[in-house]
Coordinates of C-alpha atoms and ligand atoms in Angstrom, one line a residue:
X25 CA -30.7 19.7 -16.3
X26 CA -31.3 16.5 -18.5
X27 CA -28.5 14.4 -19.5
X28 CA -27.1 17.1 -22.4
X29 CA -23.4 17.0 -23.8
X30 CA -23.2 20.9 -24.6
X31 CA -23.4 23.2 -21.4
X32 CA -22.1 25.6 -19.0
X33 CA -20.2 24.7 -15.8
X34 CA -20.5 27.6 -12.9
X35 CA -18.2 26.5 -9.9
X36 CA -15.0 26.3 -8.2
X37 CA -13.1 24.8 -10.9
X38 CA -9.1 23.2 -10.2
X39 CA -6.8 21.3 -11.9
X40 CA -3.6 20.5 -12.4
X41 CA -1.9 21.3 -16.1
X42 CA 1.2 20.1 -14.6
X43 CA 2.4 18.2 -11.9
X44 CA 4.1 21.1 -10.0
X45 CA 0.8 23.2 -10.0
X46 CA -2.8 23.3 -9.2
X47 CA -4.8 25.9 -11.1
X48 CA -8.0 26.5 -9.5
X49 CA -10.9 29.4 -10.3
X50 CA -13.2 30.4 -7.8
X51 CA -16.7 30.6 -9.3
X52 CA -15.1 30.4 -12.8
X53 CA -17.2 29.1 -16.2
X54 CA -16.7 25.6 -18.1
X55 CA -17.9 25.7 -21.7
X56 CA -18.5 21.8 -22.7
X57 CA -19.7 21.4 -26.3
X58 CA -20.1 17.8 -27.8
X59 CA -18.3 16.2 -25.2
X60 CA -15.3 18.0 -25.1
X61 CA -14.3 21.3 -22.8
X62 CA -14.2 24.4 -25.1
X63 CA -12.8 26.5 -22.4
X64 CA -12.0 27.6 -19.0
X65 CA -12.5 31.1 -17.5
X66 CA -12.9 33.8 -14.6
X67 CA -15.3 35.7 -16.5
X68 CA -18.3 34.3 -18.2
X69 CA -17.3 34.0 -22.0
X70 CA -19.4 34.8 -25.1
X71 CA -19.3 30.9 -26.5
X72 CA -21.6 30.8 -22.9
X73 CA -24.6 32.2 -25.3
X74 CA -27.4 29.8 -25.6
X75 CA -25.8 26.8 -23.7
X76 CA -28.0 25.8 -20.6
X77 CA -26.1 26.9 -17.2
X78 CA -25.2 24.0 -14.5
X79 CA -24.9 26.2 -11.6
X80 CA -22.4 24.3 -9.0
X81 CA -21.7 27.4 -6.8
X82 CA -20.3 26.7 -4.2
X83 CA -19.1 23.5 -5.2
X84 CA -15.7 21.6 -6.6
X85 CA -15.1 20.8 -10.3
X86 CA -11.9 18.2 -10.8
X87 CA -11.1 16.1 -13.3
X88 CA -12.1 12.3 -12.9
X89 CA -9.7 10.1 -11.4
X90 CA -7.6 7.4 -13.5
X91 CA -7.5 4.2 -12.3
X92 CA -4.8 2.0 -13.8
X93 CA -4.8 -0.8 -12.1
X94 CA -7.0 -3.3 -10.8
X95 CA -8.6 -6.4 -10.6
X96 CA -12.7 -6.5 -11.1
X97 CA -13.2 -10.2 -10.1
X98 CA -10.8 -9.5 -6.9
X99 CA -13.6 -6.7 -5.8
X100 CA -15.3 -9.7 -3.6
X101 CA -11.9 -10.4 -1.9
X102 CA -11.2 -7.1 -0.6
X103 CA -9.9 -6.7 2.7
X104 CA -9.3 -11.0 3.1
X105 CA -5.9 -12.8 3.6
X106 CA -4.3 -9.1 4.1
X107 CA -2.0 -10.9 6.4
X108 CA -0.1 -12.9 3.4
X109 CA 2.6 -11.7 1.1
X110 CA 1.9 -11.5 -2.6
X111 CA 2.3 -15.5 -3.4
X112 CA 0.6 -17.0 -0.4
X113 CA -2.3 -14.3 -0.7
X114 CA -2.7 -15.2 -4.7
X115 CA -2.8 -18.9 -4.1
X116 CA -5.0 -18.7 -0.6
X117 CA -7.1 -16.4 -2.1
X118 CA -7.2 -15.2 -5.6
X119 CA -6.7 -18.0 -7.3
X120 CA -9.8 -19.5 -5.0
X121 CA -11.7 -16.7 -6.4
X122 CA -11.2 -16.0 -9.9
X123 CA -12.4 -19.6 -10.9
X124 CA -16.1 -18.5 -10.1
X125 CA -15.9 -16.3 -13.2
X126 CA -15.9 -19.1 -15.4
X127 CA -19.8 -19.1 -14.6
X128 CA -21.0 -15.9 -16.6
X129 CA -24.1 -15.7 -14.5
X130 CA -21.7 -14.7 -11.2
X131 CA -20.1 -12.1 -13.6
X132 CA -23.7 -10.6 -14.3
X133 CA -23.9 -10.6 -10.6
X134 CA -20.9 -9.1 -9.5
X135 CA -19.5 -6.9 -12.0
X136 CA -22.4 -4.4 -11.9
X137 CA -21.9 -3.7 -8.3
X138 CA -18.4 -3.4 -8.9
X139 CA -18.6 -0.4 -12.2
X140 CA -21.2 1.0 -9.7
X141 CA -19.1 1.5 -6.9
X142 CA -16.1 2.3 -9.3
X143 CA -17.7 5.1 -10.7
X144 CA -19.6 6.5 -7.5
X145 CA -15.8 7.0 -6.4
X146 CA -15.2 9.1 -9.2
X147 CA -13.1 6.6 -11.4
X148 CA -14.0 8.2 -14.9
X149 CA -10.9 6.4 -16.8
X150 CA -9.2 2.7 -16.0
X151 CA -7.2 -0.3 -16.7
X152 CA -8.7 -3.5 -15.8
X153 CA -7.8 -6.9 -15.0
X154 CA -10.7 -9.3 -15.6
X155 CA -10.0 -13.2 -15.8
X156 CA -9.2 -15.9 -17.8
X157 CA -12.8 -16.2 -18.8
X158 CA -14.1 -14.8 -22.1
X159 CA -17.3 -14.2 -21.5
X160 CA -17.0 -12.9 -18.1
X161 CA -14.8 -10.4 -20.2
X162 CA -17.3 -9.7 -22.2
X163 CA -19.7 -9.5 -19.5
X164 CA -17.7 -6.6 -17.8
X165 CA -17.1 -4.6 -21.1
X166 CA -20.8 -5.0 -21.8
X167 CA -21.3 -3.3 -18.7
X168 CA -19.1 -0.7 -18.6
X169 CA -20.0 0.1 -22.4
X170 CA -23.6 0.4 -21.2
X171 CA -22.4 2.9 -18.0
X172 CA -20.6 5.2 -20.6
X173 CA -17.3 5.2 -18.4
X174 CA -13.5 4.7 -20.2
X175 CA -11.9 1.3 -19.9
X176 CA -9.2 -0.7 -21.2
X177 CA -10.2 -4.6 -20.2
X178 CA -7.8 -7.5 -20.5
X179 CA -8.7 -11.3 -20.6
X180 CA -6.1 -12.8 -18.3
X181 CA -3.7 -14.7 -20.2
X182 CA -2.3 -17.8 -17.6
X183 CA -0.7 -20.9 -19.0
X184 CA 1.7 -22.6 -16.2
X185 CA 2.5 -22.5 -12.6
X186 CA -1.5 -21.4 -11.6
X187 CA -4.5 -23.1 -9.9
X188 CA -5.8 -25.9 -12.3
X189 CA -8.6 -24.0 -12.6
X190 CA -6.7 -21.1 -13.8
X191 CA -4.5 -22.8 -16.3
X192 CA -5.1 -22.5 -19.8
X193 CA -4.1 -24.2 -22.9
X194 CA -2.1 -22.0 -24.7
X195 CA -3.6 -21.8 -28.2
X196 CA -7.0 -21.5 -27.1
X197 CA -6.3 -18.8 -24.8
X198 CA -4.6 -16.8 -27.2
X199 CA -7.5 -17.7 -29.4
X200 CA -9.6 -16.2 -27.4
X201 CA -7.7 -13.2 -26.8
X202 CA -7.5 -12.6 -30.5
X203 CA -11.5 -12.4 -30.6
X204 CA -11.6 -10.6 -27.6
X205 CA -9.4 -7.6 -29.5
X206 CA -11.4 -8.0 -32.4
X207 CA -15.1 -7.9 -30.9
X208 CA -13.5 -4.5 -28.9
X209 CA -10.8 -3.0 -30.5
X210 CA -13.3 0.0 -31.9
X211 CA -15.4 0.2 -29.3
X212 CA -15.4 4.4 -28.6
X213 CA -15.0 3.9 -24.5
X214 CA -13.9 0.4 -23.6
X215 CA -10.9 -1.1 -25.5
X216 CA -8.5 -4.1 -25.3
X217 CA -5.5 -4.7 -23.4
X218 CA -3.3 -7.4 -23.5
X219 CA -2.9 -8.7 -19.6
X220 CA -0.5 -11.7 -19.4
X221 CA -1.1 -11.9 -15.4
X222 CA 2.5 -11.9 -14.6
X223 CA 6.3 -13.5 -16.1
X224 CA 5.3 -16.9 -13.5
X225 CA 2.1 -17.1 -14.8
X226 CA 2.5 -17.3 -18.6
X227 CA 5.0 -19.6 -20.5
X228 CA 7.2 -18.2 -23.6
X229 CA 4.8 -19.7 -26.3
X230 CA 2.1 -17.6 -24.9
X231 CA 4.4 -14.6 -24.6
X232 CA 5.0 -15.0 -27.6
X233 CA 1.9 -15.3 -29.1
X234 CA 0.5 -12.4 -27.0
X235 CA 3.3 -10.1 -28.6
X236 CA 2.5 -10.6 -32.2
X237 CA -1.1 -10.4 -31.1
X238 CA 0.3 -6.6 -29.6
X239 CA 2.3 -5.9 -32.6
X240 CA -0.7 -7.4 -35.0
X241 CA -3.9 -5.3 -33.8
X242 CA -1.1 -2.3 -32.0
X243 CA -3.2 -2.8 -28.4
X244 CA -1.6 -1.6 -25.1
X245 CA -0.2 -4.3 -22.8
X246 CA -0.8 -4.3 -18.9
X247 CA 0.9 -7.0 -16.4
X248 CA 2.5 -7.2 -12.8
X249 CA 6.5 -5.9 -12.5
X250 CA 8.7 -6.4 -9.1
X251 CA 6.4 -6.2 -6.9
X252 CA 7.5 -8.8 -4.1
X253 CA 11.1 -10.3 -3.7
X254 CA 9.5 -14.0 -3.8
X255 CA 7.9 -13.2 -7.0
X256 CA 11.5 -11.7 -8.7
X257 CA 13.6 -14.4 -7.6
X258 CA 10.8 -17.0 -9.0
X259 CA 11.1 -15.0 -12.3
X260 CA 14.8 -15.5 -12.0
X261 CA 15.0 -19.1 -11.7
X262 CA 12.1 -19.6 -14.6
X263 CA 14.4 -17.6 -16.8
X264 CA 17.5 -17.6 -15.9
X265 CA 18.9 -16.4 -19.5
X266 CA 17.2 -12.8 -19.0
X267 CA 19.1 -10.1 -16.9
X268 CA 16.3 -8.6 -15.6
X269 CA 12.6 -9.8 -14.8
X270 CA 11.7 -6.0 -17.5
X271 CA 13.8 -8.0 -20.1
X272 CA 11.3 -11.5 -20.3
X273 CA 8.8 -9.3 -21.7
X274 CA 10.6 -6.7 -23.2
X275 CA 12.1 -10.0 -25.3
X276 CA 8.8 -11.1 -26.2
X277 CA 7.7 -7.3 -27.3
X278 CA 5.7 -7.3 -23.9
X279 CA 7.4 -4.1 -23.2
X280 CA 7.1 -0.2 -24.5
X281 CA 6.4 -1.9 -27.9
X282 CA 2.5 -1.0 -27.3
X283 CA 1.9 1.5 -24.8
X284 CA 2.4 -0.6 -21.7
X285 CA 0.9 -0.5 -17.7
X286 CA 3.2 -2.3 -15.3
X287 CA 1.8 -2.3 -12.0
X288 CA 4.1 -2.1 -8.5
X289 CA 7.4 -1.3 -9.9
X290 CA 9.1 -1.5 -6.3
X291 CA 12.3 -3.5 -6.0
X292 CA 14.1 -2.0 -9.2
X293 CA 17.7 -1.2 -10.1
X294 CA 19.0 2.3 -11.2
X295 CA 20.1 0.5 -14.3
X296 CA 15.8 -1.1 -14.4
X297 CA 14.8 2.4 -13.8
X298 CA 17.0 3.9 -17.0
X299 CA 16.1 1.6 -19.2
X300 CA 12.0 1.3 -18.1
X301 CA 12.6 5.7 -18.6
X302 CA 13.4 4.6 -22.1
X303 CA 10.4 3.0 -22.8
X304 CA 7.0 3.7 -23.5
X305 CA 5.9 2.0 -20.2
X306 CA 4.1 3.6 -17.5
X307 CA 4.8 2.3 -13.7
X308 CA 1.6 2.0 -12.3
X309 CA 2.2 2.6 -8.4
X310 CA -0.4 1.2 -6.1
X311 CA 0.5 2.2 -2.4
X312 CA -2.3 0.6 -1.0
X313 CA -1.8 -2.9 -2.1
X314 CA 1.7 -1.9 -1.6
X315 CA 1.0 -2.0 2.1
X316 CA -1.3 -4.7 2.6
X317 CA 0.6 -7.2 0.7
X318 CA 3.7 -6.1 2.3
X319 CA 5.8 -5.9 -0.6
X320 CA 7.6 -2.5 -0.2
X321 CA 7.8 1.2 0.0
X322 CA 8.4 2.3 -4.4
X323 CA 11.5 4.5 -4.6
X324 CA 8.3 7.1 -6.6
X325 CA 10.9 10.5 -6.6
X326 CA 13.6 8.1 -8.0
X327 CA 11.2 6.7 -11.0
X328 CA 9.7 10.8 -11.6
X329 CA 13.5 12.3 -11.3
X330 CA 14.6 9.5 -14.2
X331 CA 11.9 10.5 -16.3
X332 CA 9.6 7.6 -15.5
X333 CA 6.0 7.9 -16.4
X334 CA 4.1 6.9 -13.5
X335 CA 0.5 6.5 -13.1
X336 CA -1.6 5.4 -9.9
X337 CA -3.8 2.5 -9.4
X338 CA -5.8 1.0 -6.7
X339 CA -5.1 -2.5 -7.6
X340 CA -8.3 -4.1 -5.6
X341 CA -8.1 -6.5 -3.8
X342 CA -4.3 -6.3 -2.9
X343 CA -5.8 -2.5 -2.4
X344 CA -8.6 -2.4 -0.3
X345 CA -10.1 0.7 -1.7
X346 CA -12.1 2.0 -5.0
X347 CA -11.6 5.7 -4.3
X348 CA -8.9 7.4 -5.7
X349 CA -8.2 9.8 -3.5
X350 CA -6.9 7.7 -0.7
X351 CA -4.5 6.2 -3.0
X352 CA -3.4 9.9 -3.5
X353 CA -2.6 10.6 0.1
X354 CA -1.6 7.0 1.0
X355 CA 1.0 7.9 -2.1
X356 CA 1.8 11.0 -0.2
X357 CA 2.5 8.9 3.4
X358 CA 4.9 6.4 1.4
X359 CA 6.9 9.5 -0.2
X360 CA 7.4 11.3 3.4
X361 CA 8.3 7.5 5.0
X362 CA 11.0 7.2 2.4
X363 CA 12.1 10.6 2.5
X364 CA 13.1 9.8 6.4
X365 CA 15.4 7.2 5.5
X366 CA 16.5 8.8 2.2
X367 CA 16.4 12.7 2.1
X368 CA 17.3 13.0 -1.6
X369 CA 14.0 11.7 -2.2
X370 CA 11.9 14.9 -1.9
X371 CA 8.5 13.8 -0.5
X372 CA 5.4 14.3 -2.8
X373 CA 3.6 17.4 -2.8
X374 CA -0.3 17.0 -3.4
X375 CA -0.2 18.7 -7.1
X376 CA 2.1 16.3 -8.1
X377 CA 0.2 13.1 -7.0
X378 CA -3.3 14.8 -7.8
X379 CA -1.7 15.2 -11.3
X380 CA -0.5 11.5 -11.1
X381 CA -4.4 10.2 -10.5
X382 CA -5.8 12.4 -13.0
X383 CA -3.5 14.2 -16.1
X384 CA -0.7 11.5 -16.1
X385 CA -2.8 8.8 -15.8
X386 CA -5.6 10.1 -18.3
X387 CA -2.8 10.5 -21.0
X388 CA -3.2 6.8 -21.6
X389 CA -6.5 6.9 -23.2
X390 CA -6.0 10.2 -24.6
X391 CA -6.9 13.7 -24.0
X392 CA -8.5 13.1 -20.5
X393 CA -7.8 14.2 -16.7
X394 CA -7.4 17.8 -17.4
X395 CA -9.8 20.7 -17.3
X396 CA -7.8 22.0 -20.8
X397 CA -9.1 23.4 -23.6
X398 CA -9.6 20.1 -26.1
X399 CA -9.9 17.6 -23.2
X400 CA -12.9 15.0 -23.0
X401 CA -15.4 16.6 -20.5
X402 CA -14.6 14.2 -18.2
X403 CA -15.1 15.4 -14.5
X404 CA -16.9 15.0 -10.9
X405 CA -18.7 18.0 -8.7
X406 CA -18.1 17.6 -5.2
X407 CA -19.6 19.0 -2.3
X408 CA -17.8 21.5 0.0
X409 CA -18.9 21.8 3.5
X410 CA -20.6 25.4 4.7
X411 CA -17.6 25.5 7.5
X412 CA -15.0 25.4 4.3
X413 CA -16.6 28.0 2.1
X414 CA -14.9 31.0 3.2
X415 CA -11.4 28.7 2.0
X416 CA -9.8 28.9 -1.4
X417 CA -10.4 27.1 -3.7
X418 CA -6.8 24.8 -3.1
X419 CA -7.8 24.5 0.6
X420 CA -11.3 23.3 -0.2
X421 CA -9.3 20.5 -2.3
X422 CA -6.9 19.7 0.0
X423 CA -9.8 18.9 2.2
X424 CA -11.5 16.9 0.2
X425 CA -8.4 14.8 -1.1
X426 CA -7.7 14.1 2.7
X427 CA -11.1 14.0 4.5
X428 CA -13.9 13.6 1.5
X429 CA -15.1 10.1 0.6
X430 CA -17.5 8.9 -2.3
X431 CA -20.4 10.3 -0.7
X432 CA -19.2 14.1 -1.7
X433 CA -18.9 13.0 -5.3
X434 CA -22.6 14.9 -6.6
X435 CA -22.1 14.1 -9.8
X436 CA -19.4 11.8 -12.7
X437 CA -19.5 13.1 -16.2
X438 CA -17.8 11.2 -18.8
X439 CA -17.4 12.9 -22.5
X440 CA -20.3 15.3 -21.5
X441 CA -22.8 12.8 -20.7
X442 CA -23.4 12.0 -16.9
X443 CA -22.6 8.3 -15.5
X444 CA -23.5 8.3 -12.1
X445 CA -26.4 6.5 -10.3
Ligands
GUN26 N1 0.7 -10.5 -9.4 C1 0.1 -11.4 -10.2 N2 -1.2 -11.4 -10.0 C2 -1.5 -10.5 -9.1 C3 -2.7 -10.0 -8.5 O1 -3.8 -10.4 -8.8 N3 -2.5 -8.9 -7.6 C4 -1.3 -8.4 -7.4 N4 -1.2 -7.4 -6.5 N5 -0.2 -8.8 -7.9 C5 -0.3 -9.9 -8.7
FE27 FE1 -2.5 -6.3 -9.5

C-alpha cells in the first residue's frame, strides 16, 4: 500500500484508554481518515467502504511510544562513564561532548542516525534536549520535520557553572532562543520548548528572561528536577532564599506556568510531591538513567497516588536505550524493588506503565498515544511470533513489551503517513 493517510487497519489491535486497563481486539478494524482514527471495532464497519484494507493479521497494533526525555547530542555517549554519578559523568563526559555541536556539519552527521534509530524503536512523539547551539537546533528540527515524526526541541539555555565551551552569554542566548520559538513555534509536528539545562546551570537573569520568553510566546518548559543528592544540595547553596530546588523555577515562572517536563523527580518531599500535584508539570521518570547514574529508586506509586502526572523518558545517554519498551519494564523492576522495602507502594502493573509510555505521555502534544476515536493515527505494527499466535491478544503484548526489540517494529505511522525506513 502507498504512503496514503485514509485506510483500514485489520489486526490485533490493544491499547490502553486508561491506566488500569488494556483493551485489546483480536483481528478487529481501524478506520484512519486524514490522519486521524475514525474508529475502532470487532466487526468491520460501514465507514470501511472504499478505503484501501492494510491487512496486519496476525500482527500487533499499539500506539507509538512517547518519549519525553532525552538528550540527541548525548546519543554518541551512550553507554560511556556509566560508572560516575550525575556531576562527575556531566563534566567527564557530556560537557566533553556537547561542544562538538557548535560545528553544524557534526549535527548533519549525527542527528540523522539518531531520528533514525529513534523512530525504528517506535518513538512516534518526544521531548528533546538539543544544545546550546542554534543551528545544530535547527539542524535537528529540520530533520525531524523532514521524517514527519512529533517533537518538542529545546536550545539549551547554560549561563554559569558549565564547561567554557558550554557557557553562554546571557542576552545572546536568550536571543537566540527567542528566534528559535519564532522560526518553530507553528511548525504542525516539531515545536519549541524552553530547556534551561538545570537550576546550576542557568543564572537568575536567564531564568528570568526564559520565563517571560514562556509567558510571551505560551511554549512548554522542560529541565532536570532532583535527580542526584549532589545536584540538590548544590541548588541549595546557589539559592539559598528558595525552600525547595521546584520553588527557583517555579519563582521565575519555570514551573506549571506553561505546560512543563521535569525529568527524574527522585529525592522529593511529600510536601514537593503536593505542591508539584498542583501544578501543571509532568515528572518525567527515566528508570534507566535512574540506574546507571546511580541516583535513586523514584517513589513512582507515591507521585501517581498524589495525583502527579507522570510521563516516561529514556533520557539517553544517562539511559542507554532508545526503545521504549525497556524503559517500560525497567519502570516495572524499580516499582517491585521499592515495593520490598515499602509495601504501601503497590508495584506497577504493565497497563499502567504501557499507559505511562503511550496515553499519559502523548497528552502533551495532544490527542496522541491512544487507539480512541479522535486520536492522531499515530501507531506501530509489530510482529508476533508463529509460537505466540494461539495467545491473546494481552499475552502477545506482554511478550513483546518484555522480550521484543526494534527489529519486531514492521512499521511507524505518524498522523496517517508512514515514517519508518
Ligand atoms: N542534569 C543536567 N544535565 C543533565 C543531563 O544531560 N543528563 C541528566 N541525566 N541529568 C542532567
Ligand atoms: Fe536528562
Amino acid at each position: 500500500m502507498e504512503n496514503h493517510d485514509s485506510f483500514v487497519l485489520h489486526g490485533n489491535i490493544i491499547y490502553t484508554p486508561d491506566k488500569n486497563k488494556f483493551i485489546s481486539l483480536k483481528d478487529g478494524w481501524m478506520v484512519v481518515e486524514k490522519g486521524k482514527i475514525i474508529s475502532v471495532s470487532a466487526e468491520k464497519p460501514a465507514s470501511a467502504a472504499g478505503l484501501p484494507i492494510k491487512d496486519c493479521k496476525g500482527k500487533l497494533i499499539m500506539p507509538g511510544f512517547a518519549d519525553l526525555h532525552l538528550h540527541a547530542p548525548q546519543f554518541i555517549q551512550i553507554g560511556m562513564g556509566m560508572d560516575y554519578k550525575l556531576l562527575d559523568w556531566l563534566d567527564g563526559y557530556t560537557f566533553k561532548e556537547e561542544p562538538k555541536f557548535a560545528d553544524p556539519d557534526y549535527a548533519r552527521q549525527i542527528y540523522p542516525i539518531f531520528v533514525d534509530e529513534m523512530t525504528a524503536c517506535g518513538t512516534t512523539s518526544s521531548a528533546i534536549f538539543a544544545t546550546i547551539h542554534k543551528e545544530s537546533t535547527d539542524i535537528l528540527c529540520d530533520i525531524l520535520a523532514q521524517k514527519g515524526v512529533r517533537a518538542y526541541v529545546g536550545k539549551v539555555n547554560m549561563d554559569t557553572n558549565s564547561a567554557p565551551a558550554l557557557t553562554e552569554e546571557t542576552a545572546k542566548s536568550l536571543q537566540d532562543t527567542e528566534a528559535f520559538i519564532e522560526k518553530w513555534q507553528n511548525h504542525p509536528l516539531v515545536r519549541p520548548i524552553i530547556t534551561p539545562r538545570f537550576v546550576p546551570s542557568v543564572t537568575a537573569d536567564m531564568m528570568t528572561g526564559l520565563g517571560k520568553l514562556a509567558e510571551k510566546y505560551q511554549v512548554p518548559v522542560q529541565s532536570h528536577l532532583s535527580e542526584n543528592p549532589g545536584e540538590i544540595q548544590l541548588v541549595k547553596e546557589l539559592f539559598p532564599q528558595d525552600k525547595y530546588y521546584m520553588s527557583v523555577y517555579d519563582r521565575f515562572g519555570l514551573f506549571g506556568q506553561t505546560p512543563t517536563l521535569m525529568a527524574h523527580c527522585i529525592h522529593l518531599s511529600a510536601e514537593e510531591i503536593a505542591i508539584m500535584a498542583g501544578k501543571n508539570v509532568y515528572a518525567v521518570h527515566c528508570p534507566a538513567s535512574n540506574l546507571n547514574l546511580t541516583s535513586g529508586l523514584m517513589p513512582l506509586r507515591k507521585l501517581l497516588d498524589a495525583g502527579v502526572k507522570v510521563v516516561m523518558g529514556s533520557d539517553i545517554g544517562g539511559g542507554h536505550t532508545l526503545y521504549m519498551p525497556h524503559e517500560i519494564v525497567r519502570a516495572i523492576e524499580i516499582s517491585k524493588i521499592r515495593s520490598i522495602e515499602h509495601p504501601e507502594e503497590k508495584a506497577l502493573r504493565l497497563s499502567e506503565a504501557f499507559y505511562l509510555a503511550t496515553k499519559a505521555g502523548g497528552e502533551f502534544f495532544g490527542q496522541t498515544g491512544s487507539l480512541e476515536t479522535g486520536y492522531s493515527a499515530d501507531f506501530l505494527i509489530t510482529d508476533v511470533p508463529d509460537f505466540q499466535q494461539g495467545r491473546t491478544v494481552e499475552e502477545q503484548l506482554q511478550y513483546f513489551i518484555y522480550h521484543g526489540t526494534a527489529q519486531d517494529i514492521r512499521e511507524v505511522y505518524v498522523n496517517g503517513l508512514s515514517v519508518k525506513n
